[in-house]
mmCIF file of C-alpha atoms in Angstrom:
data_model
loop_
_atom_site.group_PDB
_atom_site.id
_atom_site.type_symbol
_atom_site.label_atom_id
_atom_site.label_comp_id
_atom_site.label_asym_id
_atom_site.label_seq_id
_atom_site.Cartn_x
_atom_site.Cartn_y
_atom_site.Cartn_z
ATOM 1 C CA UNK N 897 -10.709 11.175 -12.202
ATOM 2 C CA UNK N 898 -7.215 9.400 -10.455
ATOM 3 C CA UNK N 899 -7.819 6.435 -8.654
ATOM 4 C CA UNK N 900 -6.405 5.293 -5.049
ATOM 5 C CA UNK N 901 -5.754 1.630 -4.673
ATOM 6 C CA UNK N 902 -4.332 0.550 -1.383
ATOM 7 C CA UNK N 903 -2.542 -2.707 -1.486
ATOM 8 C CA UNK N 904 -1.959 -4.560 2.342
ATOM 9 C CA UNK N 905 -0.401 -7.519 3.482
ATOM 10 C CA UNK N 906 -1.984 -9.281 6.357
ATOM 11 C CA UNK N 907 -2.050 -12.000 8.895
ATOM 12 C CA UNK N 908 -5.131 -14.417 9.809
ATOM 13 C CA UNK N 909 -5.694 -12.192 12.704
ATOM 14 C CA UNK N 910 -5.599 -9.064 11.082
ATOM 15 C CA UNK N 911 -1.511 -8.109 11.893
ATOM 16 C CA UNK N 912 0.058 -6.389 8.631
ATOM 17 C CA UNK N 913 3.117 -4.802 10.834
ATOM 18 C CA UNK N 914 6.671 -5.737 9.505
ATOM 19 C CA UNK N 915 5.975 -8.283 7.247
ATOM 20 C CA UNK N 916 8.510 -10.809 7.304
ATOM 21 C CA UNK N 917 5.676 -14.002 8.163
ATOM 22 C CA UNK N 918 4.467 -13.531 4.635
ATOM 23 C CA UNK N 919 8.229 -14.450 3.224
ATOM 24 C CA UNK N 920 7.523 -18.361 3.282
ATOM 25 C CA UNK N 921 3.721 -17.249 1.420
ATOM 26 C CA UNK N 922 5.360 -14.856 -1.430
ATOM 27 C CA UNK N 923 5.608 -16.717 -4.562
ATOM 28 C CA UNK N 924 5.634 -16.800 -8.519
ATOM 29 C CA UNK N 925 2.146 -15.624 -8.495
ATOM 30 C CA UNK N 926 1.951 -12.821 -6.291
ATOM 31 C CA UNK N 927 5.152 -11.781 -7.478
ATOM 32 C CA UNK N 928 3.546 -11.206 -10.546
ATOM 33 C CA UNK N 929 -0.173 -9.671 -9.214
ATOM 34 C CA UNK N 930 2.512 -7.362 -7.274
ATOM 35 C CA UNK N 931 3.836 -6.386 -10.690
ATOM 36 C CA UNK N 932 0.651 -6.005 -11.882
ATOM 37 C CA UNK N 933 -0.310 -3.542 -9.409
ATOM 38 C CA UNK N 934 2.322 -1.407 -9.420
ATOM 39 C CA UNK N 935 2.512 -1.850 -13.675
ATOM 40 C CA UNK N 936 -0.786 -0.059 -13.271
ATOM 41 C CA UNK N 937 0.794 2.749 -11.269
ATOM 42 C CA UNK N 938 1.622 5.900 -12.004
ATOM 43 C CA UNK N 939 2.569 7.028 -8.619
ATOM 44 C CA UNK N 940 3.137 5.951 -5.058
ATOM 45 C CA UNK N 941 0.934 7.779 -2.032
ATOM 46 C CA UNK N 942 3.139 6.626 1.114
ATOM 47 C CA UNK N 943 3.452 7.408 4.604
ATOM 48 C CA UNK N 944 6.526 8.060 6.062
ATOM 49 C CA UNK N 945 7.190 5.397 7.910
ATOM 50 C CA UNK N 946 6.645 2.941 4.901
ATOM 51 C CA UNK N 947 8.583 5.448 2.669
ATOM 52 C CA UNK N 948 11.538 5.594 4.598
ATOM 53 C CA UNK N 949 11.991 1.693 4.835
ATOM 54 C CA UNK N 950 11.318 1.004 1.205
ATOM 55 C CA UNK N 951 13.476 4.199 -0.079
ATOM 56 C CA UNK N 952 16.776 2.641 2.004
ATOM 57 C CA UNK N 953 16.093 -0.865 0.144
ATOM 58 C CA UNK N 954 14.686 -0.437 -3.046
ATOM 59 C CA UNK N 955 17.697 1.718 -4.592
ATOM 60 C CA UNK N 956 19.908 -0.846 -4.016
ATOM 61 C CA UNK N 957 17.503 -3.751 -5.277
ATOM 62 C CA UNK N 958 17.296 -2.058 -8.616
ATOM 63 C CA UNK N 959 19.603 -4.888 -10.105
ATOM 64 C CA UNK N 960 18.014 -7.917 -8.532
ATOM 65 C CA UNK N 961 14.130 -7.312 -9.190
ATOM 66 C CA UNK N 962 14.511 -6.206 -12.954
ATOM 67 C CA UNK N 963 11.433 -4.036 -14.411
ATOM 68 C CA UNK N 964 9.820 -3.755 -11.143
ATOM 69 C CA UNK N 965 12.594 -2.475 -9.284
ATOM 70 C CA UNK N 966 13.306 0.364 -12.336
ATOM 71 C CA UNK N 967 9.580 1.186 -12.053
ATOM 72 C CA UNK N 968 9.515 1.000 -8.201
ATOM 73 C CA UNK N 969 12.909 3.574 -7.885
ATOM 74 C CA UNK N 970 11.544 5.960 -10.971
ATOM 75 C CA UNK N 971 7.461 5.925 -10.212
ATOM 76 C CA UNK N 972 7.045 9.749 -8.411
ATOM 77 C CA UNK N 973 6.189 9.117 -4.847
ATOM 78 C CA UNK N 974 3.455 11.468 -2.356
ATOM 79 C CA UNK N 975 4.841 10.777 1.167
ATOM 80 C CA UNK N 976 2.725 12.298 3.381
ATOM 81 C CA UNK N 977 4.678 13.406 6.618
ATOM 82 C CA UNK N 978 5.280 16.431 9.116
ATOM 83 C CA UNK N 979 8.893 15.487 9.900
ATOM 84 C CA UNK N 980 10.921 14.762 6.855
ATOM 85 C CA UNK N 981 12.507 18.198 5.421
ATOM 86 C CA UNK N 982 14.698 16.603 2.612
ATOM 87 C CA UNK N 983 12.653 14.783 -0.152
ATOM 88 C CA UNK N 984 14.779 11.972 -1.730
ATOM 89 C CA UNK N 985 13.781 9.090 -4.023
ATOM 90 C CA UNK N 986 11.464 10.868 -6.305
ATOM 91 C CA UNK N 987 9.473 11.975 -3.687
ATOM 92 C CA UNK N 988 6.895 15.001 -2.935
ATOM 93 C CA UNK N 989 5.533 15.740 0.227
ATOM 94 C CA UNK N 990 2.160 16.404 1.117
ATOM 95 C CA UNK N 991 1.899 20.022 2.945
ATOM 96 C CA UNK N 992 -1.260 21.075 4.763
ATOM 97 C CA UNK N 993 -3.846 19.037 5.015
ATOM 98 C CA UNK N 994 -3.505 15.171 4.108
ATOM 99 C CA UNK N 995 -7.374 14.316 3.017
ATOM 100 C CA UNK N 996 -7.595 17.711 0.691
ATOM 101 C CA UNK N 997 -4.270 16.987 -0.655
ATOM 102 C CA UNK N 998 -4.846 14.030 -1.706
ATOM 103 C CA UNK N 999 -8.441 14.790 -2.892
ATOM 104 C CA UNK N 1000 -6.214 17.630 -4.934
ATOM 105 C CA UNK N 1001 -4.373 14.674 -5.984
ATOM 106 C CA UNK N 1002 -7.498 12.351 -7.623
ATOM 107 C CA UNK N 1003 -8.745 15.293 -9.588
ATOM 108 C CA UNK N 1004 -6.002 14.096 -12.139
ATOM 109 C CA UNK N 1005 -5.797 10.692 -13.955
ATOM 110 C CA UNK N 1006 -3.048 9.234 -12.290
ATOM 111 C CA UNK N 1007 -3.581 6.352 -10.435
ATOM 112 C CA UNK N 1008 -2.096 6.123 -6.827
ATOM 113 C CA UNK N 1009 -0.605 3.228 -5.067
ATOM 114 C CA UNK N 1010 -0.586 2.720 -1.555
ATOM 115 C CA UNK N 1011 1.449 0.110 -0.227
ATOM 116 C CA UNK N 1012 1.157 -0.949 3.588
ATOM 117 C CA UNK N 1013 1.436 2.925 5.481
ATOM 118 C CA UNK N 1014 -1.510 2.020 7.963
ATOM 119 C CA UNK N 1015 -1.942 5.043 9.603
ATOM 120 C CA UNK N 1016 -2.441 6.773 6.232
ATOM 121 C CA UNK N 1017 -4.714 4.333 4.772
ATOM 122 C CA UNK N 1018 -7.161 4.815 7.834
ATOM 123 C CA UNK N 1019 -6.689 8.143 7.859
ATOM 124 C CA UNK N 1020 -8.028 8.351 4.178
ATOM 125 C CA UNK N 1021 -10.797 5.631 4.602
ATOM 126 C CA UNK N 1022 -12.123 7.909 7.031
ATOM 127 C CA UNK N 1023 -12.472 10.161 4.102
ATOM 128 C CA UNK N 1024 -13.466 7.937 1.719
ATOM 129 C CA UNK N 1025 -10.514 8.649 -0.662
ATOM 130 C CA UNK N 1026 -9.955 5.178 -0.906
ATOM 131 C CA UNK N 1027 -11.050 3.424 -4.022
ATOM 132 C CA UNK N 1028 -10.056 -0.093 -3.612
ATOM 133 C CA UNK N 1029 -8.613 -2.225 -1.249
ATOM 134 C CA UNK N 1030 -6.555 -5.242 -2.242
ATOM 135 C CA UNK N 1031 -5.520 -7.145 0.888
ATOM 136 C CA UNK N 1032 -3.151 -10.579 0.988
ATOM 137 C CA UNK N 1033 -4.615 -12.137 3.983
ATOM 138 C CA UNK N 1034 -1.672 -14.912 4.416
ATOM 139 C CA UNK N 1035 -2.541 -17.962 6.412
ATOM 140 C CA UNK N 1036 -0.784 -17.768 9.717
ATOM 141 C CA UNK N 1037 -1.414 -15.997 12.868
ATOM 142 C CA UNK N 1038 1.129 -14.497 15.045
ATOM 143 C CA UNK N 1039 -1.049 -13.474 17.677
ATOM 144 C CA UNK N 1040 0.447 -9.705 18.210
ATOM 145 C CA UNK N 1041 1.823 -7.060 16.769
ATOM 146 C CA UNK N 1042 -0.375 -4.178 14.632
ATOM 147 C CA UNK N 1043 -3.302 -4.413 13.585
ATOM 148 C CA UNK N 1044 -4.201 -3.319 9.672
ATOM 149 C CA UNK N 1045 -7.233 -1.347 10.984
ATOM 150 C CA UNK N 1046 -7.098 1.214 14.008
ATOM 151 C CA UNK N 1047 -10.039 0.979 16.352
ATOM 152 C CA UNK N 1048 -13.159 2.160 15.281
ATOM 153 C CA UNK N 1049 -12.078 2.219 11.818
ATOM 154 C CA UNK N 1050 -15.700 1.507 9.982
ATOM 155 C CA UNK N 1051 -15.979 1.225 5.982
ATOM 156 C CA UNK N 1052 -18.623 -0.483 4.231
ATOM 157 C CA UNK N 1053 -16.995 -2.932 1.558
ATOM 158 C CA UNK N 1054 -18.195 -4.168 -1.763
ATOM 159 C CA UNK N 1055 -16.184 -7.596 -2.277
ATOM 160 C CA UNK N 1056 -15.441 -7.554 -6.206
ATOM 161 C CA UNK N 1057 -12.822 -10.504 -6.851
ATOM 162 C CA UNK N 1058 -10.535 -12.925 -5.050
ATOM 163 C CA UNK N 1059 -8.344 -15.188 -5.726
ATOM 164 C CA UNK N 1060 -6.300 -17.909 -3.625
ATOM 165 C CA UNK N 1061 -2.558 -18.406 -4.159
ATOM 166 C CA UNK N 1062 -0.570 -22.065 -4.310
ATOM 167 C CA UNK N 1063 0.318 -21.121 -1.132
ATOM 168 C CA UNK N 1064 -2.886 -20.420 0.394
ATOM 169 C CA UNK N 1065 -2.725 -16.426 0.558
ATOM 170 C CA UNK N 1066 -6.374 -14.971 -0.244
ATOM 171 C CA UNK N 1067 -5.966 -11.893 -2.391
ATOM 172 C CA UNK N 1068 -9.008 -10.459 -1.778
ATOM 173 C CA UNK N 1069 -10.231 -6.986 -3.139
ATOM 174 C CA UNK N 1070 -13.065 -4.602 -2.848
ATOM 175 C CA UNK N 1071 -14.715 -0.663 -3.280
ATOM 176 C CA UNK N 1072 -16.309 1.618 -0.706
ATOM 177 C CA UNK N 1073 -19.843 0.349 -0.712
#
């Protein structure tokens, strides 16, 4: 059976929406749980939104990030979407419904990444298609922006690990109770 991990970024107060306040956080260490995670990869499971920002970046980090960036441009990607026409970057679309898609999708052995696409993750927690979450909760608070979870978003947790970076980012993971 394939496995779905979703891996987030987020603030203190819950904001995972463009990033950029967990530069001054990223390190050595997460660097390499990040390569760890997507080592373990044999596929990406994206929304569009988050596909179409990493695929006009990541082909032309390819030099700069090594392994990771080979892995990263190469690794098949599911982009799950009802406006893009024109798959690029490795990429399949999802047609028809997301949830039994993707359900199609874990009947394999691959294991599927997500990485940040929001609306997709809620949209498959509500499903239960999620098999573990692995969230960076990075110590600052910005006070607005997105929120990781939509309203009413409910999901029992199991906490099984954490660690803390040398930069005080919690990397916290756990399963669908």
């Amino acid at each position: 059976m394939g496995k779905i991990v979703a891996v987030e970024y987020m603030t203190l107060d819950g904001v995972f929406e463009e990033p950029v306040w967990s530069g001054p956080y990223f390190n050595e260490e997460l660097g390499a749980w990040q390569a760890h995670n997507l080592g373990e990869a044999d596929a990406l499971l994206l929304g569009r939104v988050t596909y179409e920002g990493m695929k006009a970046v990541w082909p032309q980090m390819a030099a700069e990030t090594g392994e990771f960036g080979v892995k990263m441009n190469e690794m098949p990607k599911h982009v799950a979407t009802t406006t893009l026409t024109e798959p690029e970057w490795n990429a399949t679309f999802i047609e028809g419904d997301v949830a039994e898609a993707v359900e199609k999708l874990k009947t394999g052995s691959e294991t599927l990444l997500i990485n940040g696409s929001a609306t997709l993750v809620n949209y498959l927690a509500r499903y239960n298609l999620i098999d573990e979450y692995r969230v960076m909760i990075n110590p600052v608070v910005i006070g607005e922006g997105r929120p990781l979870w939509e309203p009413g978003t409910r999901i029992a947790l199991t906490h099984i690990g954490s660690w803390r970076s040398s930069t005080g980012v919690e990397v916290i993971s756990y399963v669908p109770a």
